[in-house]
Short mmCIF file of C-alpha atoms in Angstrom, two decimals:
data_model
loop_
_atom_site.label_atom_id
_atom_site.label_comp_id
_atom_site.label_asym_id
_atom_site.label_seq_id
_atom_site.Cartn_x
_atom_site.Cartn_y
_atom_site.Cartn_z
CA UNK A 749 95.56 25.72 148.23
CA UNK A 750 96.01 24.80 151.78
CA UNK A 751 93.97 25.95 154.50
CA UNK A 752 96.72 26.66 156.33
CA UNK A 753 97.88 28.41 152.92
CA UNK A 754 94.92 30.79 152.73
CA UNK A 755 95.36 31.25 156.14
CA UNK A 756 98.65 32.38 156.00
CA UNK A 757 98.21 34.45 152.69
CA UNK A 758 94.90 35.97 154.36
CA UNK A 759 97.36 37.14 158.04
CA UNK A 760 99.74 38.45 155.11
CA UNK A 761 96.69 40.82 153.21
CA UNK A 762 95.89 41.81 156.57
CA UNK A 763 99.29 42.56 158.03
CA UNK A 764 99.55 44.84 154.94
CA UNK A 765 96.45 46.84 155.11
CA UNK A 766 97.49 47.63 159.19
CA UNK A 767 100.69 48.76 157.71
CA UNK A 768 99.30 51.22 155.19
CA UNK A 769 96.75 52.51 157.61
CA UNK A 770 99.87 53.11 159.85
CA UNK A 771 101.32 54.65 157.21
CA UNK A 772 98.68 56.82 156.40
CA UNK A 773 97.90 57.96 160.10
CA UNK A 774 101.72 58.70 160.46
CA UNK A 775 102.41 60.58 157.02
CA UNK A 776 99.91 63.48 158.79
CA UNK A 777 101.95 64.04 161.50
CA UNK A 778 104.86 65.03 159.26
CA UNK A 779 106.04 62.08 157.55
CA UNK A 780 106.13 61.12 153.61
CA UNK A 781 104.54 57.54 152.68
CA UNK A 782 107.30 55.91 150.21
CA UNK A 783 106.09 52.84 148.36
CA UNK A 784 108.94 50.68 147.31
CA UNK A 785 108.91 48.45 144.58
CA UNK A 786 110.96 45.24 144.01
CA UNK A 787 113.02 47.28 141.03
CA UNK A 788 114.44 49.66 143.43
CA UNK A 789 112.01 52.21 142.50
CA UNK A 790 110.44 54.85 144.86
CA UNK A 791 106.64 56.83 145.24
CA UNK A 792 106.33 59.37 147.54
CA UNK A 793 102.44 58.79 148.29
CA UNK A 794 100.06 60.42 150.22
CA UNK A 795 98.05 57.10 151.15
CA UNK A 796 98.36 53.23 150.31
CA UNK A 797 95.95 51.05 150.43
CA UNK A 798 95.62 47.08 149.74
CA UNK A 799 92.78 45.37 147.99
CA UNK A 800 93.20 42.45 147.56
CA UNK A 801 95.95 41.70 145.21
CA UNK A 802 96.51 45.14 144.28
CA UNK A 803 97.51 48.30 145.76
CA UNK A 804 96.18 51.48 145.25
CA UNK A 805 98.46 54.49 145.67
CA UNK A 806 97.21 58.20 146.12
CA UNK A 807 99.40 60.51 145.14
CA UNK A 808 100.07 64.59 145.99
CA UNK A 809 98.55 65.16 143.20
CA UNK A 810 95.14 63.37 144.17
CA UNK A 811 95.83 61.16 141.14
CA UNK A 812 95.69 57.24 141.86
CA UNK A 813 97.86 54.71 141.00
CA UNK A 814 97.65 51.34 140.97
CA UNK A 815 100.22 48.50 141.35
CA UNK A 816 100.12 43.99 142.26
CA UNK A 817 101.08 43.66 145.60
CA UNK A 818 103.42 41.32 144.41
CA UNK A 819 105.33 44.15 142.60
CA UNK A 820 105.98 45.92 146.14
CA UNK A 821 108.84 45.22 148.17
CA UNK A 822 107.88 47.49 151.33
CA UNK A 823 106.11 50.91 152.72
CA UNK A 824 108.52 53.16 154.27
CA UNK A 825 107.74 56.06 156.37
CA UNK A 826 110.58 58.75 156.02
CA UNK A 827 111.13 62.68 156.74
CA UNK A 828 109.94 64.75 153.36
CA UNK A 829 113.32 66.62 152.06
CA UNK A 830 113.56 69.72 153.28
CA UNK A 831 112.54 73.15 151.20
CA UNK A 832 115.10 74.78 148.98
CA UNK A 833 116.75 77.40 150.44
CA UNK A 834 115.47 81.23 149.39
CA UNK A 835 118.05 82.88 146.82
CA UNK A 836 120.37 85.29 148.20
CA UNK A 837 119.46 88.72 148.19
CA UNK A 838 120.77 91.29 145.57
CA UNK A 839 123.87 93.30 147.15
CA UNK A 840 125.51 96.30 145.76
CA UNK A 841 124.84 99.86 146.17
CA UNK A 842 121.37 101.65 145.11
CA UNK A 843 121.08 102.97 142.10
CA UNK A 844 119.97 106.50 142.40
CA UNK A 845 117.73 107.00 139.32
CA UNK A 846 116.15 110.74 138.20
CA UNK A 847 112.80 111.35 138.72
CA UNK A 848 110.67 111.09 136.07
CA UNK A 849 109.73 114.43 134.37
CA UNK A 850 105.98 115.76 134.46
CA UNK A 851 103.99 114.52 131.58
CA UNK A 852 104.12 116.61 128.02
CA UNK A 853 107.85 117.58 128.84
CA UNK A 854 110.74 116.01 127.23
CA UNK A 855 114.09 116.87 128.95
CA UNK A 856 117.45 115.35 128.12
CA UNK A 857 119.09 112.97 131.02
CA UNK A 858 121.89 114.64 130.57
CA UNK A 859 124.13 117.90 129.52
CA UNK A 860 122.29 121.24 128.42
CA UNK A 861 118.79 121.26 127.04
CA UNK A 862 117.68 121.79 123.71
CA UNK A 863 116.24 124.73 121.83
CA UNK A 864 114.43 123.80 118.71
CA UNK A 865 114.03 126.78 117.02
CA UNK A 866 110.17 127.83 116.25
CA UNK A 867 108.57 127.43 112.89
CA UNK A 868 108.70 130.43 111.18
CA UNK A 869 104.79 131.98 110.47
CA UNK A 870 105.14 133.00 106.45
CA UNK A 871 106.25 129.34 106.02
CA UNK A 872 108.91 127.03 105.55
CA UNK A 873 112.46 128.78 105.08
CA UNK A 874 116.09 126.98 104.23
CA UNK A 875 118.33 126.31 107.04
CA UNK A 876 121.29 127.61 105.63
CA UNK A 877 122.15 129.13 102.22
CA UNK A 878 120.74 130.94 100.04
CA UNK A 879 116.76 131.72 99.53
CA UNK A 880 115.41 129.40 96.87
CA UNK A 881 113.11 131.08 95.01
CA UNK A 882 110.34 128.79 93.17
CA UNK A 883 109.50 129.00 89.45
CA UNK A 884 106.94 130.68 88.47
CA UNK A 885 104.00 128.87 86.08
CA UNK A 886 105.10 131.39 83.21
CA UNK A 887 108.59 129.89 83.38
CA UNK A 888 107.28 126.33 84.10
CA UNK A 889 105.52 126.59 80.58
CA UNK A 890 108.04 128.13 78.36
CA UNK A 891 109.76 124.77 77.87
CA UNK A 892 106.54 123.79 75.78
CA UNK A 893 105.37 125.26 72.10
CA UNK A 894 103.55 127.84 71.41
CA UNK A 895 100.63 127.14 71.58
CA UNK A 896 101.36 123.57 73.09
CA UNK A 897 100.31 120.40 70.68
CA UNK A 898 100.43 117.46 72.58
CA UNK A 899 101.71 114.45 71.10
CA UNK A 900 98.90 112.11 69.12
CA UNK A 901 98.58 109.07 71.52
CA UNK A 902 99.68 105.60 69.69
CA UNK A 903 96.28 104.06 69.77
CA UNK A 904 93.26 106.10 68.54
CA UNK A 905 91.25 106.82 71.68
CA UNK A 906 88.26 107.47 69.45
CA UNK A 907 88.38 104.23 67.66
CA UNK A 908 85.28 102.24 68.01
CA UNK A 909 85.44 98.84 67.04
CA UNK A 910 82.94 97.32 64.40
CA UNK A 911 80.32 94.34 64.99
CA UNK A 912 81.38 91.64 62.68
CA UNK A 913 77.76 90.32 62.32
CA UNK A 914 75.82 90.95 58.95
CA UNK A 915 72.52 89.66 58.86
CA UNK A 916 72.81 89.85 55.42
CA UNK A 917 76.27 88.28 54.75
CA UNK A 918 77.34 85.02 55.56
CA UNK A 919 80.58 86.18 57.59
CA UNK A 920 81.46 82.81 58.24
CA UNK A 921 81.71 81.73 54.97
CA UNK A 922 85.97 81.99 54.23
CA UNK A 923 86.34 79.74 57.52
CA UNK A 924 83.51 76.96 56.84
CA UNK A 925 84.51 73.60 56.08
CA UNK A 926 83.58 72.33 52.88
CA UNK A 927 82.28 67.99 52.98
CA UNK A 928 83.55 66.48 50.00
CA UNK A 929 80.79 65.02 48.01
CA UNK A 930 80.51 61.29 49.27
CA UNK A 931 80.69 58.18 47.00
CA UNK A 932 77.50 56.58 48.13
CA UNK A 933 74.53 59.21 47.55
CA UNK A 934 73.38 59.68 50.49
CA UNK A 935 69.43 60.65 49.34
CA UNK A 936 69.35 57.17 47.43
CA UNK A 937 66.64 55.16 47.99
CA UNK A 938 65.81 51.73 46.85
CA UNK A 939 62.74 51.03 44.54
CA UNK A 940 60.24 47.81 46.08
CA UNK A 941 60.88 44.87 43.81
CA UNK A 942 57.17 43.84 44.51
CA UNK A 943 54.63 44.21 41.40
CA UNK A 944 51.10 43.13 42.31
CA UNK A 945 50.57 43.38 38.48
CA UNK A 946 53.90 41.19 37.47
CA UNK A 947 55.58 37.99 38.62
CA UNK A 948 59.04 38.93 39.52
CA UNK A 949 59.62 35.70 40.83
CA UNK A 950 59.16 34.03 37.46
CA UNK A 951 62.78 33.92 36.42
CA UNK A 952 64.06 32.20 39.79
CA UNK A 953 60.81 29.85 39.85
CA UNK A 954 61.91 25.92 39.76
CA UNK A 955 60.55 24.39 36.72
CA UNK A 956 60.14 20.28 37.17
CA UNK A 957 60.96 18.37 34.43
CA UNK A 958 58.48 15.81 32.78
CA UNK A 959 58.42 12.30 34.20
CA UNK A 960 59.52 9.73 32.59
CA UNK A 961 56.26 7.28 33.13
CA UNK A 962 53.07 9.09 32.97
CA UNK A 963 51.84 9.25 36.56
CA UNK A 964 48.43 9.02 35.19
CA UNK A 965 48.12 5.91 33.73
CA UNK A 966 46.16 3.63 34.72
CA UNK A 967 46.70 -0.42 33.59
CA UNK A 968 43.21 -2.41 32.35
CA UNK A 969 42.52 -6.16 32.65
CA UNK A 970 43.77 -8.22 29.96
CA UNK A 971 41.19 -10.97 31.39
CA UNK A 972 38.03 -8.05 30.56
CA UNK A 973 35.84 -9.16 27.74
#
């Protein structure tokens, strides 16, 4: 770069850091910082400040966000939007509602109170008809036999069941398997075919056969006198 290029991109940083301190002096005597970037899109900010190549935005919030300062078209100062307006008031006419009654009374809200009739003190009688007279245990009893025998229960309550362990029987002897007897005997055991007394190895011993010239024979000088 140029120095006339860094020169010019060094007046820029600078131009841009007087304008958000501008900004930021202005927005506290009643007027809303609003960062515009090249997309058409728009933060309401509380401060903006250039470093650099980027640009840190503080929000209402007090959170910080944080954008190239290639990405911003311009800081605007504007009026904030005024408040909503405060809903209308309820109208109509007031509602004239009883007082509430003392506590442990229970009055109706409306019409003619009510007499509940006292329990009576021998005990509880019907409402209407006649007097129901309960049975008596006499009466209760004279749909059973005399005397009563209760029916015997299905199962025995006095059954008691029996150990199936004998010490003296084998009680597992219906339900033990039986081995067949095996075709190799099992206890067999072979007998050593070593004799100390005997040579065993006499029938498979090689026997050589007799030579045909006698290897001991010696030849004598026919020239001996």
């Amino acid at each position: 770069m140029t120095p006339a290029g860094r020169l010019a991109r060094t007046l820029a940083a600078l131009a841009a850091s007087a304008a958000a301190l501008l900004a930021t002096a202005l927005s506290a005597d009643g007027l809303e910082t609003v960062v515009v970037l090249k997309d058409g899109q728009r933060i309401p900010a509380v401060s903006a400040t250039r470093d650099g190549d980027v640009v840190e935005i503080q929000l209402a919030t007090g959170d910080m966000l944080s954008y190239p300062a290639s990405s911003i078209a311009s800081i605007e100062l504007s009026t904030p939007p005024p408040p909503p307006p405060p809903p209308p008031p309820i109208s109509g006419p007031a509602l004239n509602l009883p007082p509430a009654p003392p506590p442990g009374e229970n009055k109706p809200i409306s019409g003619p109170a009510l007499n509940f009739p006292k329990p009576p003190k021998d005990g509880p009688k019907p409402i209407s008809g006649p007097e129901i007279q309960p049975t008596t245990i006499a009466q209760q009893q004279a749909v059973f036999t005399s005397p009563y025998q209760p029916q015997a229960p299905i199962i025995d309550p006095t059954w008691q069941p029996t150990s199936a362990y004998d010490k003296n029987a084998d009680v597992l002897a219906d339900s033990r398997t039986q081995w067949s007897k095996p075709i190799i005997d099992p206890t067999w055991t072979p007998t050593p075919a070593y004799d100390s007394s005997a040579d065993v190895l006499a029938d498979n011993r090689t026997q050589w056969s007799k030579p045909i010239i006698d290897s001991s024979w010696q030849p004598t000088n026919a020239f001996s006198q």
